[in-house]
Amino acid sequence: MNDVFLRMPNRVLILDFGSQYTQLIARRVRELNVFCEIFPYNSKSFDVNDYSCLIFSGSPFSVRSEDCLDIDFSDYIGKIPLLGICYGAQYLAQKNGGEVSPSNKREYGRARLISINKNSKLLKGINNGSQVWMSHADTIIKLPPKSIKIGSTEDVENACFQFDDQLTYGIQFHPEVYHTSDGKTLLKNFIIDISKVNPNWTPSSFVETTVFDIKSTIQNDRVILGLSGGVDSSVAAILLNKAIGNNLTCLFIDNGLLRKNEFEEVLENYKGMGLNVVGVDAKEQFYSALCGVTDPEQKRKVIGKVFVDVFESESKKIKNVKWLAQGTIYPDVIESISVKGPSATIKSHHNVGGLPKKMSLSIIEPLKMLFKDEVRKVGVELGVKNEILGRHPFPGPGLGIRILGEINAENVGILQEADDIFIESLKQKNLYNQIWQAGVILLPVKSVGVMGDERTYENCVALRAVISTDGMTADWFDFPHNFLQDVSNKIINNVKGINRVVYDISSKPPSTIEWE
């Protein structure tokens, strides 16, 4: 973490009560050029005095239930400006003598603010009729003592309120979502105007302070970093190189699960960037370890273990290495923390959780407080090539989690050819930059087909292309039908082993971007 920013109270604390929108709150705060951090509601890993203001998120829980998410409220109330959102607002009300009950009217979806108190600093610049997004089953029917209503909707009487004697506010709608028209204005009012936070979180300030941090931490030690060819590891490498120069060695490992010709193309891309890059061909080690493995989570673990083994072997060839650098970014960190007790593993992150103790390397993660779009902005500040910054995200386990079923060289070859046709078609039709992430999935399904006068019994592949801002939510890309038809024909006619192509039109949530 960036210690220079940690020493500054000029930042926002967000306590997560389990809302699906919590990361969106953080993103909207960052868009104001203000640094913020998310912690689980019951975390003890921070000091509230280190922050300029506090936001309570929403939650799928009810403040009325016996197992509601509860904290020692006295640690926060009245100490710094506080904004409660949805569950956070209801929690503020109930804990201070108000009353929350089940809603008897529809309180989900679009609504309009009315009866706005023009004297409220929180709602400055927001007019009657402004659209907001509601998402709750409870509602505040009685405000706490020493608080006043500052805004309503047609169905929600106490949509916004504030306390008389402190800078504490509650809103029963979500300002962070796109559908709340003036949500950014409201957050700006709270953070910059009310809490007096200086908006100094910029790419240039991040680079300056992070380079200082790295120099102070690493000093003359040697660092190794595993490059993937993607945005995160590349920007991390350039940032580290700016700080410690030749004390950084980058390893680019060919795990046999890269895209077609990617190993050679990525190495070529890094030429002239001043990086010390070593290419390692380890395909056979990965294929051997993955033989017979079909479970998605087990695949990730096997790929991760072999990667560590190869990395460990290569690192021994470099003298005095004491640090491993990783391109971990903020969503990786947040998604690896459970808000309330043990939670089901959706999928393990390949770069969160550290290394086996036997490697005895300390970890440095210079980007772990950034969202993906912030990483790209930092990359622009550092002069990273557009060919790298514009690349779609690519999973750490690579094509290994785009082959549903057993992984072998034959299946990888089939998928590489189909994927290459899809990606090149996107570029030729100027669609690549409109899409967040795209790829092809090889399904464990064979179907009957006819080619010429012959019957075939071959594989089916699914095309996947989504639009997103940060990968946390995503919608499928609405291709012209003739584009899908052309790509399907090219794949079937040119890739031996495929006779059927389908297009995935699932959004995230409820689906994930990757199939495994």
XYZ file of C-alpha atoms in Angstrom, residues 78-515:
438
model
C -19.929 12.591 15.608
C -16.184 12.021 15.161
C -15.990 12.668 11.409
C -18.610 13.475 8.747
C -20.673 10.367 8.055
C -22.956 9.395 5.166
C -25.192 6.330 5.436
C -26.445 4.833 2.176
C -29.573 2.600 2.094
C -28.903 0.056 4.902
C -26.370 2.550 6.238
C -29.086 5.231 6.488
C -31.559 2.859 8.134
C -28.856 1.754 10.551
C -28.133 5.389 11.442
C -31.812 6.004 12.053
C -32.518 2.904 14.126
C -29.394 3.166 16.288
C -30.231 6.763 17.179
C -33.854 6.372 18.194
C -35.623 6.330 14.842
C -37.860 3.549 13.547
C -37.476 1.255 10.535
C -40.233 -1.034 9.285
C -40.966 -3.156 6.187
C -41.895 -1.077 3.152
C -45.550 -1.135 2.176
C -44.872 0.498 -1.173
C -42.550 -0.371 -4.053
C -39.080 0.881 -3.208
C -36.975 -0.638 -5.956
C -35.830 1.018 -9.156
C -36.135 4.571 -10.428
C -37.731 7.309 -8.325
C -37.761 11.124 -8.266
C -36.639 13.390 -5.439
C -39.209 15.913 -4.222
C -39.438 18.329 -1.286
C -35.702 19.005 -1.382
C -34.426 21.206 1.443
C -32.498 23.907 -0.397
C -30.547 24.786 2.754
C -28.963 21.357 2.979
C -25.315 21.302 1.893
C -25.676 17.628 0.965
C -28.285 18.358 -1.718
C -26.721 21.564 -3.043
C -27.210 21.814 -6.814
C -29.805 19.011 -6.892
C -33.297 20.000 -7.996
C -36.766 18.586 -7.456
C -37.424 15.800 -9.947
C -33.865 14.484 -9.922
C -33.844 10.742 -10.617
C -32.529 8.352 -7.951
C -32.226 4.557 -7.685
C -33.926 2.739 -4.821
C -33.131 -0.834 -3.738
C -34.495 -1.774 -0.313
C -37.269 -3.717 1.409
C -37.338 -1.635 4.619
C -38.005 2.042 5.078
C -37.497 4.694 7.759
C -40.930 5.620 9.135
C -39.686 7.760 12.016
C -36.542 9.881 12.029
C -34.218 9.950 15.054
C -34.452 12.843 17.533
C -32.335 15.867 16.594
C -32.582 15.081 12.878
C -34.581 16.586 10.025
C -35.891 15.380 6.702
C -34.134 17.039 3.740
C -35.670 15.147 0.818
C -38.433 12.707 -0.159
C -39.659 10.745 -3.143
C -43.306 10.087 -3.962
C -43.178 6.733 -2.138
C -40.408 7.316 0.424
C -41.094 10.081 2.917
C -37.671 10.069 4.588
C -35.487 9.539 1.536
C -32.803 11.936 2.895
C -32.163 13.226 6.398
C -29.471 14.901 8.439
C -28.689 15.384 12.120
C -28.958 18.885 13.609
C -25.801 18.892 15.715
C -23.293 16.949 13.613
C -22.269 16.320 9.992
C -24.142 13.017 9.768
C -26.454 12.248 6.843
C -28.606 9.362 5.631
C -30.041 8.625 2.188
C -32.231 5.642 1.284
C -31.171 5.615 -2.378
C -27.896 4.724 -4.089
C -25.923 7.760 -5.353
C -23.178 5.499 -6.707
C -25.214 3.835 -9.455
C -25.546 5.215 -12.956
C -29.332 5.571 -12.659
C -29.033 8.245 -9.933
C -28.659 11.327 -12.108
C -27.027 13.622 -9.542
C -25.261 10.970 -7.503
C -21.818 12.321 -8.276
C -22.938 15.801 -7.229
C -24.215 14.473 -3.909
C -20.971 12.605 -3.211
C -18.955 15.683 -4.157
C -21.060 17.792 -1.785
C -20.424 15.361 1.060
C -16.744 14.646 0.455
C -15.309 17.899 -0.861
C -17.680 20.630 0.375
C -18.810 19.202 3.734
C -15.800 17.051 4.692
C -13.231 19.447 3.161
C -11.270 16.677 1.430
C -8.670 17.932 -1.031
C -9.075 16.132 -4.414
C -5.404 15.306 -4.971
C -5.621 11.628 -5.955
C -4.344 11.884 -9.550
C -2.212 9.619 -11.748
C 0.757 11.981 -11.478
C 0.536 12.195 -7.676
C 0.164 8.426 -7.461
C 3.278 7.866 -9.589
C 5.306 10.406 -7.605
C 4.428 9.042 -4.176
C 4.535 5.371 -5.201
C 7.984 5.685 -6.759
C 9.158 7.323 -3.512
C 7.552 4.501 -1.535
C 9.159 1.773 -3.643
C 12.605 3.336 -3.369
C 12.248 3.629 0.402
C 10.995 0.061 0.775
C 13.209 -1.809 -1.699
C 16.366 0.283 -1.450
C 19.129 -1.824 -3.118
C 17.368 -5.209 -3.015
C 16.581 -7.128 -6.198
C 12.988 -7.704 -7.316
C 11.415 -10.210 -9.706
C 8.051 -9.762 -11.380
C 5.989 -12.163 -13.444
C 4.827 -10.442 -16.608
C 1.655 -11.597 -18.313
C 1.664 -9.169 -21.219
C -1.464 -7.521 -19.807
C -2.109 -4.042 -18.482
C -1.637 -4.638 -14.747
C 1.697 -6.437 -14.737
C 3.072 -4.163 -17.465
C 2.219 -0.956 -15.612
C 3.569 -2.453 -12.381
C 6.819 -3.289 -14.180
C 7.266 0.199 -15.636
C 6.483 1.782 -12.259
C 9.036 -0.429 -10.491
C 11.583 0.148 -13.242
C 11.172 3.899 -12.776
C 11.955 3.450 -9.079
C 14.701 0.811 -9.018
C 15.899 0.396 -12.623
C 18.127 -2.626 -13.224
C 17.322 -4.100 -9.811
C 14.109 -5.385 -11.409
C 14.050 -8.600 -13.451
C 10.832 -9.527 -15.257
C 9.974 -13.144 -16.071
C 7.506 -13.903 -18.852
C 6.519 -17.552 -18.541
C 4.909 -19.394 -21.444
C 2.477 -21.708 -19.659
C 1.129 -23.089 -22.923
C -2.182 -21.358 -22.185
C -1.482 -18.056 -23.914
C -3.185 -16.814 -27.046
C -1.808 -17.709 -30.471
C 1.736 -16.303 -30.951
C 1.337 -14.286 -27.738
C 4.657 -15.327 -26.216
C 6.676 -13.967 -29.138
C 4.491 -10.884 -29.653
C 4.601 -9.839 -25.998
C 8.375 -10.196 -25.805
C 8.621 -8.022 -28.909
C 6.330 -5.427 -27.341
C 8.619 -5.059 -24.341
C 11.677 -4.362 -26.444
C 12.678 -0.722 -26.207
C 10.774 -0.156 -22.947
C 13.921 -0.390 -20.840
C 12.786 -3.545 -19.023
C 15.001 -6.514 -18.249
C 12.730 -9.343 -19.483
C 13.538 -13.061 -19.500
C 11.282 -15.399 -21.526
C 10.725 -18.914 -20.128
C 9.187 -21.787 -22.153
C 7.421 -24.002 -19.598
C 4.544 -25.366 -21.681
C 5.245 -29.039 -21.090
C 5.414 -28.639 -17.313
C 1.933 -27.131 -17.263
C 0.422 -29.663 -19.679
C 1.845 -32.545 -17.664
C 0.478 -31.211 -14.359
C -2.968 -30.517 -15.862
C -3.387 -33.966 -17.389
C -6.735 -35.385 -16.256
C -7.752 -32.264 -14.292
C -11.251 -30.998 -15.147
C -12.520 -29.220 -12.013
C -12.297 -25.402 -12.555
C -11.003 -24.524 -9.093
C -8.501 -27.385 -9.188
C -7.248 -26.143 -12.562
C -6.540 -22.747 -11.078
C -4.684 -24.297 -8.176
C -2.597 -26.548 -10.412
C -1.727 -23.693 -12.757
C -0.846 -21.496 -9.779
C 1.346 -24.196 -8.205
C 3.273 -24.904 -11.407
C 3.709 -21.191 -11.989
C 5.202 -20.826 -8.510
C 7.467 -23.838 -9.105
C 8.740 -22.428 -12.400
C 9.064 -18.984 -10.884
C 11.011 -20.363 -7.952
C 13.364 -22.267 -10.255
C 14.012 -19.211 -12.424
C 14.399 -16.866 -9.457
C 17.272 -18.985 -8.144
C 19.204 -18.041 -11.263
C 19.100 -14.380 -10.181
C 21.309 -13.434 -7.241
C 20.085 -11.639 -4.119
C 16.377 -11.580 -4.994
C 14.362 -10.584 -1.926
C 11.079 -9.335 -3.378
C 8.329 -10.588 -5.632
C 6.300 -7.893 -7.370
C 2.710 -8.597 -8.436
C 0.183 -6.723 -10.544
C -2.604 -7.167 -7.988
C -5.299 -4.487 -8.288
C -7.987 -3.333 -5.851
C -10.910 -5.531 -7.022
C -8.670 -8.594 -6.494
C -8.056 -7.514 -2.909
C -11.662 -6.619 -2.106
C -13.165 -9.781 -3.624
C -10.826 -11.912 -1.526
C -12.317 -10.548 1.734
C -15.559 -11.923 3.152
C -17.890 -9.336 4.683
C -19.641 -11.711 7.095
C -17.977 -14.963 8.042
C -17.018 -17.747 5.622
C -18.308 -17.223 2.118
C -18.506 -19.479 -0.914
C -15.561 -19.313 -3.269
C -16.724 -18.056 -6.643
C -13.207 -18.381 -8.034
C -9.810 -17.903 -6.503
C -7.705 -14.956 -7.614
C -4.403 -16.085 -9.071
C -2.442 -13.171 -7.610
C -3.930 -12.824 -4.131
C -2.756 -14.728 -1.105
C 0.996 -14.644 -1.477
C 3.548 -17.389 -1.993
C 4.509 -20.617 -0.282
C 6.696 -19.887 2.713
C 9.567 -21.845 1.164
C 10.148 -19.092 -1.370
C 11.016 -16.658 1.410
C 10.293 -13.609 -0.740
C 8.508 -10.494 0.452
C 5.671 -9.256 -1.753
C 5.300 -5.763 -3.181
C 2.069 -4.824 -4.964
C 2.355 -1.216 -6.180
C -1.068 -1.190 -7.879
C -3.154 -2.935 -5.242
C -5.136 0.210 -4.385
C -6.114 0.954 -8.013
C -9.097 -0.013 -10.130
C -8.441 -1.180 -13.696
C -9.260 2.152 -15.341
C -6.955 3.902 -12.845
C -4.162 1.486 -13.787
C -4.580 2.516 -17.424
C -4.436 6.215 -16.481
C -1.242 5.600 -14.511
C 0.097 3.731 -17.557
C -0.560 6.765 -19.739
C 1.260 8.925 -17.183
C 4.226 6.524 -17.391
C 4.238 6.453 -21.191
C 3.306 2.779 -21.547
C 2.585 1.752 -25.157
C -1.014 1.908 -26.370
C -0.699 -1.669 -27.661
C -0.329 -2.796 -24.061
C -2.721 -0.375 -22.335
C -5.458 -1.137 -24.841
C -5.285 -4.907 -24.406
C -8.366 -6.639 -23.104
C -8.059 -8.204 -19.650
C -6.873 -11.802 -19.865
C -7.239 -14.264 -16.965
C -4.114 -15.310 -15.104
C -4.794 -19.031 -15.767
C -5.166 -18.086 -19.439
C -6.928 -20.446 -21.826
C -6.886 -23.053 -19.070
C -10.193 -21.719 -17.769
C -11.585 -21.264 -21.271
C -11.271 -24.965 -21.987
C -14.129 -26.612 -20.135
C -12.883 -30.100 -19.452
C -9.439 -31.582 -19.802
C -6.550 -29.446 -20.998
C -4.071 -30.794 -23.513
C -1.964 -29.415 -26.352
C -4.561 -30.422 -28.966
C -7.436 -28.616 -27.251
C -5.245 -25.553 -26.632
C -4.326 -25.464 -30.321
C -7.976 -25.639 -31.397
C -8.958 -22.858 -29.007
C -5.993 -20.652 -29.979
C -6.978 -20.783 -33.662
C -10.653 -19.991 -32.984
C -9.760 -17.220 -30.523
C -7.320 -15.674 -32.995
C -10.015 -15.486 -35.683
C -12.454 -13.850 -33.249
C -10.013 -11.255 -31.876
C -8.610 -10.353 -35.297
C -12.159 -9.952 -36.653
C -12.936 -7.529 -33.820
C -9.884 -5.464 -34.734
C -10.635 -5.508 -38.450
C -14.180 -4.272 -37.865
C -13.013 -1.592 -35.350
C -14.961 -3.264 -32.547
C -12.049 -4.272 -30.293
C -11.818 -0.954 -28.424
C -15.583 -0.869 -27.825
C -15.379 -4.099 -25.855
C -14.024 -4.632 -22.323
C -13.120 -8.294 -22.739
C -13.586 -10.918 -25.430
C -12.576 -14.506 -25.985
C -13.651 -17.960 -27.085
C -14.575 -20.857 -24.796
C -14.080 -24.485 -25.873
C -17.045 -26.478 -24.569
C -16.962 -30.124 -23.455
C -19.716 -30.791 -25.971
C -19.589 -32.479 -29.353
C -22.393 -32.305 -31.851
C -23.276 -33.684 -35.252
C -22.574 -31.534 -38.286
C -22.307 -31.834 -42.034
C -19.306 -30.594 -44.047
C -19.578 -31.268 -47.747
C -21.061 -34.743 -48.007
C -19.533 -35.945 -44.769
C -21.008 -36.272 -41.311
C -18.927 -34.683 -38.568
C -18.951 -35.088 -34.805
C -16.863 -32.235 -33.484
C -16.508 -29.513 -30.843
C -18.667 -26.508 -30.048
C -17.191 -23.144 -29.043
C -18.883 -20.150 -27.404
C -17.956 -16.572 -28.209
C -17.902 -14.167 -25.235
C -17.703 -10.362 -25.492
C -18.745 -7.914 -22.787
C -18.795 -4.192 -22.123
C -17.855 -2.914 -18.676
C -16.046 -0.155 -16.817
C -14.104 -2.222 -14.303
C -15.184 -5.830 -14.736
C -17.327 -5.825 -11.587
C -20.520 -5.693 -13.650
C -20.757 -6.404 -17.368
C -23.268 -6.628 -20.218
C -22.908 -8.699 -23.365
C -21.953 -6.799 -26.505
C -24.739 -6.506 -29.072
C -22.970 -7.512 -32.290
C -24.506 -6.984 -35.729
C -25.829 -10.358 -36.862
C -23.672 -10.357 -39.984
C -20.515 -10.030 -37.847
C -21.416 -13.116 -35.829
C -22.278 -14.952 -39.038
C -18.916 -14.101 -40.609
C -16.928 -15.092 -37.510
C -18.844 -18.354 -37.185
C -18.176 -19.228 -40.834
C -14.470 -18.390 -40.540
C -14.017 -20.510 -37.427
C -15.914 -23.531 -38.743
C -14.227 -23.380 -42.164
C -10.703 -22.832 -40.865
C -10.388 -24.601 -37.521
C -10.336 -28.365 -37.743
C -12.240 -29.855 -34.838
C -15.027 -27.244 -34.582
C -18.395 -27.537 -36.294
C -20.613 -25.317 -34.140
C -20.361 -21.730 -32.779
C -22.689 -20.074 -30.233
C -22.724 -16.597 -28.649
C -23.041 -16.063 -24.882
C -25.602 -13.339 -24.059
C -25.345 -13.566 -20.245
C -24.639 -10.476 -18.140
C -22.624 -10.174 -14.916
C -24.295 -10.635 -12.504
C -25.713 -13.265 -12.409
C -23.092 -14.843 -14.681
C -19.354 -14.236 -14.469
C -17.326 -13.000 -17.436
C -15.256 -16.182 -17.594
C -17.030 -19.528 -17.668
